[in-house]
Amino acid sequence: MFDFKYYTPTKVVFGRNTESKVAELIKEFGGTKVLIHYGGGSVVRSGLLKRVTDTLDAAGISYVTLGGAVPNPHLGLVYEGIELVKKEKVDFLLAVGGGSAIDSAKAIGYGVANDGDVWDFYDYKRTADGCLPLGVILTIAATGSEMSDSSVITKEEGLVKRGYSSDFGRPRFAIMNPELTMTLPDYQTACGCTDIMMHTMERYFTNGGNMELTDALAEGLLKTVKKNAVILRDDPKNYDARAEVMWAGSLAHNGLTGCGNDGGDWMTHKLEHELGGLYDVAHGAGLAAIWGSWARYVYKDCLPRFKKFALNVMEVENKGTDEEIALRGIEAMEDFYRSINMPTNLRELGVKATEEDLVTMAHKCAVGVNGGKGSAKFLREEDMLAIFRASM
Ligand code: NZQ
Ligand code: ZN
């Protein structure tokens, strides 16, 4: 077991109608002028944005709004947000939406609190000294950005998708009302469940310093999401299932399931970020499409963990060699993806990549991880290319 740091400063307010608390939470964290940042309009159509602005009006909190954060959010809008915040003397950011709006808001916060080009942080050129305070009203259970230290932005020029992590970017509060996720298209619900599970699996498939308690939490979380993803497929308005998945989303990416291990593998995410950058696919679907190929490429180098996963999470039969059990676990996971209409390869994802595209993605991925990365198995550019090829 390794030493670890666990830091989760986000105040979580969870349950029905909790969005009505937004004004008092902003005041509690010192906000006087707010930028409300949101996505492509789902919060307008659902009436949530209006309820939020009415609440701020009633509390005498002034605000400006900026919508348009697209899935795989763009750097251009981040720059626009930074200018707007400076011009309007905004002192608090409120993201209303999913990972894309939250990540875009975090980037705006870094850009305002630090001089120079905010992309430098995503380009690993320097680290941030602060971030404008941020609160969240979450509308999709998926990325865990509402409690995480990360933010993922796509630079339009060259379609480069990169993440930056800093404790400064962790939201001050997260309002989580599972009912707000009931307007999600089924596909996005399934993408969210996939992403939540992947955040835990990235930390589970490691070759360094594992901890029994962390494993138990991770396995419990994975089984809970797996079960409730199927419930939501058949009954999307099931409040309890929405709530289980929503809380799992936060715990999957606030560091809890990484305590004591080596920090995780993260190569499935890195490979997916190339897909998201180039083909603009939904993050969760991209992860499902690449995971099986990654797993088959690495499992022999991380056999005890793949066996444990197969038995404890996928609950396959404990029969045969360790390799056979591990492979049955991978197959069972792919069956689960299919059962919630997630893709298990790039064709099913709708990506028609040429060999040249695969080479480009593998190269960009290798550059993005400084040559190589991975704990289940350390992967270099040629390994990344082999996995992309296998996922076709
Ligand atoms: O943009 P709007 O109109 O709001 O529509 C969104 C979008 O089309 C829609 N949606 C969200 N809530 C809804 C809703 N539609 C109806 N009703 C609702 N209640 O769903 C679509 C997806 O939203 P988005 O915010 O893009 O989803 P998600 O939360 O999955 O975020 C994806 C982004 O986060 C990054 C991903 O790479 C991707 O760019 N990630 C961020 C992480 C982090 N910050 O910690 C970690 C993750 O691994 C991930 O990389
Ligand atoms: Zn993710």
Short mmCIF file of C-alpha atoms and ligand atoms in Angstrom, two decimals:
data_model
loop_
_atom_site.label_atom_id
_atom_site.label_comp_id
_atom_site.label_asym_id
_atom_site.label_seq_id
_atom_site.Cartn_x
_atom_site.Cartn_y
_atom_site.Cartn_z
CA MET A 1 0.00 0.00 0.00
CA PHE A 2 1.30 3.44 -0.93
CA ASP A 3 1.00 6.67 1.03
CA PHE A 4 -1.71 8.94 -0.27
CA LYS A 5 -3.31 12.35 -0.09
CA TYR A 6 -7.10 12.58 -0.10
CA TYR A 7 -8.54 16.04 -0.58
CA THR A 8 -12.24 16.60 -1.28
CA PRO A 9 -13.14 20.17 -0.35
CA THR A 10 -16.42 20.19 -2.31
CA LYS A 11 -19.59 20.69 -0.28
CA VAL A 12 -22.19 18.31 -1.68
CA VAL A 13 -25.88 19.13 -1.42
CA PHE A 14 -27.74 16.09 -2.68
CA GLY A 15 -31.43 15.37 -3.29
CA ARG A 16 -34.70 16.60 -4.71
CA ASN A 17 -35.08 20.35 -5.34
CA THR A 18 -31.58 21.12 -4.02
CA GLU A 19 -31.04 23.61 -6.86
CA SER A 20 -33.21 26.00 -4.83
CA LYS A 21 -30.22 26.36 -2.46
CA VAL A 22 -27.95 27.84 -5.12
CA ALA A 23 -28.12 31.48 -4.00
CA GLU A 24 -27.35 30.73 -0.36
CA LEU A 25 -24.44 28.51 -1.39
CA ILE A 26 -22.98 31.20 -3.66
CA LYS A 27 -23.22 33.69 -0.77
CA GLU A 28 -21.67 31.17 1.64
CA PHE A 29 -18.64 30.95 -0.64
CA GLY A 30 -18.34 34.71 -1.09
CA GLY A 31 -19.78 35.15 -4.58
CA THR A 32 -21.30 38.54 -5.39
CA LYS A 33 -21.26 38.58 -9.20
CA VAL A 34 -21.70 35.30 -11.05
CA LEU A 35 -21.00 33.90 -14.49
CA ILE A 36 -23.54 31.15 -15.18
CA HIS A 37 -21.89 28.82 -17.68
CA TYR A 38 -23.83 26.09 -19.47
CA GLY A 39 -23.87 23.86 -22.55
CA GLY A 40 -25.86 23.61 -25.74
CA GLY A 41 -29.26 24.47 -24.31
CA SER A 42 -30.67 21.45 -22.43
CA VAL A 43 -30.83 23.59 -19.28
CA VAL A 44 -32.80 26.24 -21.18
CA ARG A 45 -35.25 23.66 -22.55
CA SER A 46 -35.74 21.96 -19.18
CA GLY A 47 -36.46 25.30 -17.45
CA LEU A 48 -33.56 24.77 -15.01
CA LEU A 49 -31.68 27.89 -16.11
CA LYS A 50 -34.77 30.03 -15.57
CA ARG A 51 -35.27 28.57 -12.08
CA VAL A 52 -31.63 29.34 -11.27
CA THR A 53 -31.76 32.94 -12.52
CA ASP A 54 -35.07 33.50 -10.69
CA THR A 55 -33.45 32.28 -7.48
CA LEU A 56 -30.45 34.59 -7.95
CA ASP A 57 -32.75 37.53 -8.80
CA ALA A 58 -34.74 36.91 -5.64
CA ALA A 59 -31.53 36.82 -3.58
CA GLY A 60 -30.18 40.01 -5.16
CA ILE A 61 -27.15 38.29 -6.74
CA SER A 62 -26.22 39.75 -10.12
CA TYR A 63 -25.02 37.51 -12.93
CA VAL A 64 -24.16 37.19 -16.60
CA THR A 65 -24.69 34.05 -18.65
CA LEU A 66 -22.56 32.23 -21.20
CA GLY A 67 -23.87 29.11 -22.92
CA GLY A 68 -22.37 27.02 -25.70
CA ALA A 69 -19.98 24.62 -23.97
CA VAL A 70 -20.09 21.67 -26.37
CA PRO A 71 -19.22 18.05 -25.50
CA ASN A 72 -15.41 17.98 -25.75
CA PRO A 73 -15.50 21.71 -24.85
CA HIS A 74 -13.55 24.15 -26.96
CA LEU A 75 -10.74 26.48 -26.01
CA GLY A 76 -12.30 29.31 -28.06
CA LEU A 77 -15.27 29.57 -25.69
CA VAL A 78 -12.91 29.46 -22.71
CA TYR A 79 -11.13 32.57 -24.04
CA GLU A 80 -14.51 34.23 -24.57
CA GLY A 81 -15.49 33.39 -20.99
CA ILE A 82 -12.25 34.80 -19.59
CA GLU A 83 -12.84 38.12 -21.38
CA LEU A 84 -16.46 38.27 -20.21
CA VAL A 85 -15.52 37.56 -16.58
CA LYS A 86 -12.88 40.29 -16.61
CA LYS A 87 -15.16 42.81 -18.30
CA GLU A 88 -18.11 42.12 -15.99
CA LYS A 89 -15.97 41.85 -12.84
CA VAL A 90 -17.37 38.42 -12.05
CA ASP A 91 -16.06 36.86 -8.81
CA PHE A 92 -17.81 33.46 -8.88
CA LEU A 93 -18.44 30.84 -11.58
CA LEU A 94 -21.54 28.66 -11.64
CA ALA A 95 -21.52 25.74 -14.08
CA VAL A 96 -24.99 24.36 -14.79
CA GLY A 97 -24.69 21.15 -16.78
CA GLY A 98 -22.34 18.23 -17.24
CA GLY A 99 -18.63 17.67 -17.49
CA SER A 100 -18.30 19.89 -20.53
CA ALA A 101 -19.80 23.00 -18.92
CA ILE A 102 -17.95 22.31 -15.65
CA ASP A 103 -14.58 21.74 -17.36
CA SER A 104 -15.02 24.83 -19.49
CA ALA A 105 -15.84 26.84 -16.34
CA LYS A 106 -12.73 25.48 -14.60
CA ALA A 107 -10.61 26.58 -17.56
CA ILE A 108 -12.19 30.04 -17.47
CA GLY A 109 -11.38 30.14 -13.76
CA TYR A 110 -7.71 29.30 -14.39
CA GLY A 111 -7.54 31.85 -17.19
CA VAL A 112 -8.88 34.63 -14.96
CA ALA A 113 -6.76 33.81 -11.91
CA ASN A 114 -3.49 33.46 -13.82
CA ASP A 115 -1.70 35.66 -16.34
CA GLY A 116 -0.74 34.40 -19.78
CA ASP A 117 -2.35 31.83 -22.06
CA VAL A 118 -4.59 29.35 -20.20
CA TRP A 119 -3.73 26.63 -22.76
CA ASP A 120 -0.22 26.51 -21.25
CA PHE A 121 -1.67 24.51 -18.33
CA TYR A 122 -3.26 21.96 -20.68
CA ASP A 123 -0.04 21.87 -22.69
CA TYR A 124 1.95 20.98 -19.53
CA LYS A 125 4.05 24.13 -19.88
CA ARG A 126 3.33 25.49 -16.38
CA THR A 127 0.97 25.03 -13.43
CA ALA A 128 -1.78 27.32 -12.15
CA ASP A 129 -1.49 29.37 -8.96
CA GLY A 130 -5.22 29.63 -8.45
CA CYS A 131 -8.68 29.44 -9.94
CA LEU A 132 -11.75 31.64 -9.60
CA PRO A 133 -14.17 29.93 -7.16
CA LEU A 134 -16.62 27.62 -8.86
CA GLY A 135 -19.94 26.00 -7.95
CA VAL A 136 -21.85 23.37 -9.89
CA ILE A 137 -25.43 22.31 -10.54
CA LEU A 138 -25.00 18.87 -12.08
CA THR A 139 -27.36 17.64 -14.81
CA ILE A 140 -25.64 14.40 -15.90
CA ALA A 141 -23.93 11.74 -13.81
CA ALA A 142 -20.75 10.90 -15.66
CA THR A 143 -17.39 12.62 -15.40
CA GLY A 144 -17.26 13.35 -11.67
CA SER A 145 -15.96 16.80 -12.59
CA GLU A 146 -18.27 18.17 -9.89
CA MET A 147 -15.76 16.91 -7.28
CA SER A 148 -12.65 16.22 -9.34
CA ASP A 149 -9.50 18.26 -9.82
CA SER A 150 -9.54 17.77 -13.59
CA SER A 151 -10.71 19.70 -16.59
CA VAL A 152 -10.47 18.51 -20.19
CA ILE A 153 -10.42 21.02 -23.05
CA THR A 154 -10.08 20.67 -26.82
CA LYS A 155 -7.98 23.15 -28.75
CA GLU A 156 -9.68 23.57 -32.12
CA GLU A 157 -6.39 24.11 -33.95
CA GLY A 158 -5.01 20.59 -34.48
CA LEU A 159 -7.97 19.08 -32.55
CA VAL A 160 -5.84 18.54 -29.46
CA LYS A 161 -7.80 17.31 -26.43
CA ARG A 162 -5.92 17.61 -23.15
CA GLY A 163 -6.62 17.46 -19.46
CA TYR A 164 -5.24 19.59 -16.66
CA SER A 165 -5.51 18.67 -12.98
CA SER A 166 -5.13 21.01 -10.03
CA ASP A 167 -6.72 21.16 -6.57
CA PHE A 168 -7.45 24.86 -7.24
CA GLY A 169 -10.08 23.76 -9.77
CA ARG A 170 -12.11 21.61 -7.39
CA PRO A 171 -15.63 23.06 -7.12
CA ARG A 172 -16.59 24.77 -3.83
CA PHE A 173 -20.01 23.18 -3.93
CA ALA A 174 -21.92 20.66 -6.03
CA ILE A 175 -25.70 20.61 -6.13
CA MET A 176 -26.88 17.16 -7.15
CA ASN A 177 -30.54 16.54 -7.74
CA PRO A 178 -30.98 13.14 -9.41
CA GLU A 179 -34.30 14.33 -10.88
CA LEU A 180 -32.39 16.79 -13.09
CA THR A 181 -30.85 13.84 -14.94
CA MET A 182 -34.24 12.42 -15.96
CA THR A 183 -34.36 14.49 -19.17
CA LEU A 184 -31.17 12.86 -20.47
CA PRO A 185 -31.31 10.88 -23.71
CA ASP A 186 -30.83 7.15 -22.92
CA TYR A 187 -27.56 7.17 -24.83
CA GLN A 188 -26.09 9.88 -22.57
CA THR A 189 -27.25 8.02 -19.45
CA ALA A 190 -25.42 4.91 -20.67
CA CYS A 191 -22.34 6.95 -21.63
CA GLY A 192 -22.34 8.40 -18.13
CA CYS A 193 -22.54 4.98 -16.45
CA THR A 194 -19.66 3.79 -18.63
CA ASP A 195 -17.49 6.77 -17.72
CA ILE A 196 -18.23 6.34 -13.99
CA MET A 197 -17.21 2.69 -14.12
CA MET A 198 -14.10 3.52 -16.14
CA HIS A 199 -12.92 6.08 -13.58
CA THR A 200 -12.96 3.32 -11.00
CA MET A 201 -11.51 0.69 -13.33
CA GLU A 202 -8.62 2.97 -14.33
CA ARG A 203 -7.67 3.05 -10.65
CA TYR A 204 -8.37 -0.68 -10.12
CA PHE A 205 -6.22 -2.16 -12.90
CA THR A 206 -2.84 -1.32 -11.43
CA ASN A 207 0.35 -3.08 -10.58
CA GLY A 208 1.17 -0.94 -7.59
CA GLY A 209 0.23 -0.85 -3.92
CA ASN A 210 -3.31 -2.05 -3.62
CA MET A 211 -5.46 -1.69 -0.54
CA GLU A 212 -8.22 -4.07 0.51
CA LEU A 213 -10.61 -1.32 1.59
CA THR A 214 -10.10 0.62 -1.64
CA ASP A 215 -10.76 -2.53 -3.65
CA ALA A 216 -13.95 -3.22 -1.70
CA LEU A 217 -15.20 0.33 -2.30
CA ALA A 218 -14.29 0.09 -5.98
CA GLU A 219 -15.96 -3.29 -6.47
CA GLY A 220 -19.09 -2.13 -4.63
CA LEU A 221 -19.24 1.00 -6.76
CA LEU A 222 -18.78 -0.95 -9.99
CA LYS A 223 -21.48 -3.47 -9.13
CA THR A 224 -23.87 -0.71 -8.08
CA VAL A 225 -23.46 1.20 -11.34
CA LYS A 226 -23.64 -1.96 -13.43
CA LYS A 227 -26.93 -2.92 -11.79
CA ASN A 228 -28.48 0.54 -11.91
CA ALA A 229 -27.41 1.21 -15.50
CA VAL A 230 -29.63 -1.70 -16.51
CA ILE A 231 -32.48 -0.44 -14.31
CA LEU A 232 -32.23 2.98 -16.00
CA ARG A 233 -32.18 1.40 -19.46
CA ASP A 234 -35.63 -0.03 -18.71
CA ASP A 235 -36.94 2.65 -16.36
CA PRO A 236 -35.21 6.01 -16.99
CA LYS A 237 -37.35 7.86 -14.44
CA ASN A 238 -36.34 5.62 -11.54
CA TYR A 239 -35.26 8.13 -8.87
CA ASP A 240 -33.33 5.72 -6.67
CA ALA A 241 -31.35 4.35 -9.61
CA ARG A 242 -30.60 7.92 -10.78
CA ALA A 243 -29.42 8.75 -7.25
CA GLU A 244 -27.20 5.66 -6.93
CA VAL A 245 -25.53 6.43 -10.25
CA MET A 246 -25.16 10.14 -9.52
CA TRP A 247 -23.40 9.65 -6.21
CA ALA A 248 -21.26 6.88 -7.70
CA GLY A 249 -20.16 9.36 -10.39
CA SER A 250 -18.74 11.71 -7.79
CA LEU A 251 -17.09 9.01 -5.68
CA ALA A 252 -15.59 7.39 -8.78
CA HIS A 253 -13.51 10.46 -9.57
CA ASN A 254 -12.91 12.34 -6.32
CA GLY A 255 -9.92 10.16 -5.48
CA LEU A 256 -11.65 7.74 -3.08
CA THR A 257 -11.14 4.66 -5.24
CA GLY A 258 -7.47 5.47 -5.76
CA CYS A 259 -6.37 5.68 -2.11
CA GLY A 260 -3.32 3.51 -1.48
CA ASN A 261 -2.65 2.48 -5.07
CA ASP A 262 -0.21 3.93 -7.59
CA GLY A 263 -2.64 6.46 -9.05
CA GLY A 264 -4.10 4.23 -11.73
CA ASP A 265 -3.52 3.21 -15.31
CA TRP A 266 -5.49 5.86 -17.29
CA MET A 267 -4.48 4.64 -20.74
CA THR A 268 -8.08 3.90 -21.81
CA HIS A 269 -8.84 7.53 -21.07
CA LYS A 270 -5.79 8.79 -22.91
CA LEU A 271 -6.67 6.72 -25.98
CA GLU A 272 -10.29 7.91 -25.82
CA HIS A 273 -9.22 11.54 -25.59
CA GLU A 274 -7.68 11.13 -29.05
CA LEU A 275 -10.99 9.78 -30.37
CA GLY A 276 -12.92 12.61 -28.71
CA GLY A 277 -10.54 15.23 -30.09
CA LEU A 278 -10.58 13.89 -33.65
CA TYR A 279 -14.11 12.50 -34.08
CA ASP A 280 -16.02 14.41 -31.41
CA VAL A 281 -17.55 11.20 -30.01
CA ALA A 282 -19.30 11.07 -26.62
CA HIS A 283 -16.62 10.36 -24.01
CA GLY A 284 -18.33 7.35 -22.39
CA ALA A 285 -19.04 5.67 -25.72
CA GLY A 286 -15.43 6.21 -26.78
CA LEU A 287 -14.24 4.52 -23.59
CA ALA A 288 -16.51 1.51 -24.13
CA ALA A 289 -15.27 1.19 -27.72
CA ILE A 290 -11.61 1.09 -26.76
CA TRP A 291 -11.65 -0.75 -23.40
CA GLY A 292 -11.93 -4.34 -24.67
CA SER A 293 -8.96 -3.94 -27.01
CA TRP A 294 -6.93 -2.31 -24.25
CA ALA A 295 -7.89 -5.04 -21.76
CA ARG A 296 -6.94 -7.91 -24.09
CA TYR A 297 -3.62 -6.20 -24.86
CA VAL A 298 -2.62 -5.72 -21.20
CA TYR A 299 -4.34 -8.38 -19.07
CA LYS A 300 -1.42 -10.82 -18.92
CA ASP A 301 0.72 -8.10 -17.33
CA CYS A 302 -1.87 -7.46 -14.63
CA LEU A 303 -3.38 -10.90 -14.24
CA PRO A 304 -4.22 -10.92 -10.51
CA ARG A 305 -6.28 -7.74 -10.88
CA PHE A 306 -8.11 -8.96 -14.00
CA LYS A 307 -8.91 -12.22 -12.24
CA LYS A 308 -10.18 -10.37 -9.15
CA PHE A 309 -12.29 -8.10 -11.35
CA ALA A 310 -13.75 -11.08 -13.22
CA LEU A 311 -14.72 -12.88 -10.02
CA ASN A 312 -15.75 -10.02 -7.73
CA VAL A 313 -17.29 -7.55 -10.20
CA MET A 314 -18.43 -9.52 -13.23
CA GLU A 315 -19.09 -12.57 -11.04
CA VAL A 316 -17.96 -15.11 -13.64
CA GLU A 317 -17.48 -18.76 -12.78
CA ASN A 318 -14.30 -19.54 -10.81
CA LYS A 319 -13.17 -22.29 -13.15
CA GLY A 320 -10.08 -22.85 -15.31
CA THR A 321 -6.75 -21.02 -15.40
CA ASP A 322 -6.28 -17.45 -14.23
CA GLU A 323 -6.00 -16.34 -17.85
CA GLU A 324 -9.27 -18.03 -18.77
CA ILE A 325 -11.03 -16.40 -15.83
CA ALA A 326 -9.57 -12.99 -16.71
CA LEU A 327 -10.70 -13.32 -20.33
CA ARG A 328 -14.20 -14.34 -19.25
CA GLY A 329 -14.30 -11.17 -17.13
CA ILE A 330 -13.37 -9.03 -20.14
CA GLU A 331 -16.03 -10.73 -22.27
CA ALA A 332 -18.62 -10.24 -19.52
CA MET A 333 -17.78 -6.53 -19.37
CA GLU A 334 -18.25 -6.25 -23.14
CA ASP A 335 -21.57 -8.07 -22.86
CA PHE A 336 -22.58 -5.52 -20.26
CA TYR A 337 -21.65 -2.64 -22.60
CA ARG A 338 -23.77 -4.20 -25.35
CA SER A 339 -26.66 -4.64 -22.93
CA ILE A 340 -26.79 -0.87 -22.37
CA ASN A 341 -26.26 -0.13 -26.08
CA MET A 342 -22.66 0.97 -25.79
CA PRO A 343 -20.18 0.18 -28.59
CA THR A 344 -17.35 -2.33 -28.08
CA ASN A 345 -15.19 -1.28 -31.03
CA LEU A 346 -14.60 1.75 -33.26
CA ARG A 347 -16.92 0.51 -36.01
CA GLU A 348 -19.81 0.29 -33.58
CA LEU A 349 -18.84 3.74 -32.35
CA GLY A 350 -19.32 4.98 -35.92
CA VAL A 351 -15.68 5.93 -36.42
CA LYS A 352 -14.27 5.12 -39.85
CA ALA A 353 -10.60 5.66 -39.16
CA THR A 354 -7.97 5.13 -41.84
CA GLU A 355 -4.60 3.59 -41.00
CA GLU A 356 -3.18 7.10 -41.26
CA ASP A 357 -5.72 8.33 -38.68
CA LEU A 358 -4.74 5.53 -36.31
CA VAL A 359 -1.07 6.39 -36.70
CA THR A 360 -1.80 10.07 -36.05
CA MET A 361 -3.87 9.32 -32.96
CA ALA A 362 -1.25 6.97 -31.52
CA HIS A 363 1.42 9.59 -32.12
CA LYS A 364 -0.58 12.42 -30.54
CA CYS A 365 -1.45 10.17 -27.61
CA ALA A 366 2.21 9.29 -27.05
CA VAL A 367 3.17 12.96 -27.18
CA GLY A 368 0.35 13.76 -24.73
CA VAL A 369 1.73 11.28 -22.17
CA ASN A 370 5.35 12.22 -22.69
CA GLY A 371 6.25 9.01 -24.51
CA GLY A 372 4.47 6.39 -22.46
CA LYS A 373 2.06 5.65 -19.62
CA GLY A 374 0.11 2.88 -17.87
CA SER A 375 0.22 0.80 -14.72
CA ALA A 376 -1.52 -2.41 -15.80
CA LYS A 377 1.05 -2.33 -18.60
CA PHE A 378 3.29 0.54 -19.59
CA LEU A 379 2.35 1.50 -23.16
CA ARG A 380 4.44 3.26 -25.76
CA GLU A 381 3.42 4.62 -29.16
CA GLU A 382 3.63 1.23 -30.91
CA ASP A 383 1.41 -0.33 -28.22
CA MET A 384 -1.12 2.48 -28.58
CA LEU A 385 -1.22 1.92 -32.32
CA ALA A 386 -1.71 -1.82 -31.83
CA ILE A 387 -4.68 -1.17 -29.52
CA PHE A 388 -6.24 1.31 -31.96
CA ARG A 389 -5.82 -1.24 -34.74
CA ALA A 390 -7.38 -4.00 -32.64
CA SER A 391 -10.33 -1.76 -31.80
CA MET A 392 -11.24 -1.46 -35.51
O1 NZQ B 1 -24.96 20.72 -23.90
P1 NZQ B 1 -26.33 20.42 -23.44
O2 NZQ B 1 -27.40 21.02 -24.26
O3 NZQ B 1 -26.51 20.68 -21.96
O4 NZQ B 1 -26.55 18.83 -23.67
C1 NZQ B 1 -25.72 17.86 -23.06
C2 NZQ B 1 -24.77 17.19 -24.05
O5 NZQ B 1 -25.33 17.13 -25.32
C3 NZQ B 1 -26.60 16.71 -22.64
N1 NZQ B 1 -27.17 16.87 -21.32
C4 NZQ B 1 -26.53 17.06 -20.14
N2 NZQ B 1 -27.41 17.06 -19.12
C5 NZQ B 1 -28.65 16.89 -19.68
C6 NZQ B 1 -28.49 16.77 -21.07
N3 NZQ B 1 -29.55 16.60 -21.91
C7 NZQ B 1 -30.76 16.52 -21.35
N4 NZQ B 1 -30.99 16.59 -20.02
C8 NZQ B 1 -29.94 16.77 -19.16
N5 NZQ B 1 -30.17 16.79 -17.83
O6 NZQ B 1 -25.74 15.59 -22.61
C9 NZQ B 1 -24.67 15.78 -23.54
C10 NZQ B 1 -23.37 15.49 -22.83
O7 NZQ B 1 -23.06 16.49 -21.88
P2 NZQ B 1 -21.56 16.69 -21.42
O8 NZQ B 1 -21.49 17.74 -20.39
O9 NZQ B 1 -20.69 16.81 -22.61
O10 NZQ B 1 -21.29 15.24 -20.78
P3 NZQ B 1 -20.25 14.70 -19.78
O11 NZQ B 1 -20.64 15.06 -18.40
O12 NZQ B 1 -20.10 13.28 -20.09
O13 NZQ B 1 -18.89 15.49 -20.10
C11 NZQ B 1 -18.03 15.06 -21.11
C12 NZQ B 1 -16.74 15.85 -21.11
O14 NZQ B 1 -16.04 15.75 -19.86
C13 NZQ B 1 -14.71 15.25 -20.09
C14 NZQ B 1 -14.89 14.42 -21.32
O15 NZQ B 1 -13.67 14.12 -21.96
C15 NZQ B 1 -15.79 15.31 -22.16
O16 NZQ B 1 -15.07 16.36 -22.75
N6 NZQ B 1 -14.20 14.57 -18.89
C16 NZQ B 1 -13.98 15.31 -17.80
C17 NZQ B 1 -13.46 14.79 -16.63
C18 NZQ B 1 -13.21 15.63 -15.44
N7 NZQ B 1 -13.30 16.94 -15.56
O17 NZQ B 1 -12.88 15.14 -14.35
C19 NZQ B 1 -13.09 13.38 -16.53
C20 NZQ B 1 -13.62 12.53 -17.62
O18 NZQ B 1 -12.83 11.39 -17.75
C21 NZQ B 1 -13.76 13.20 -18.95
O19 NZQ B 1 -12.57 13.14 -19.72
ZN ZN B 2 -13.86 9.75 -18.08
#
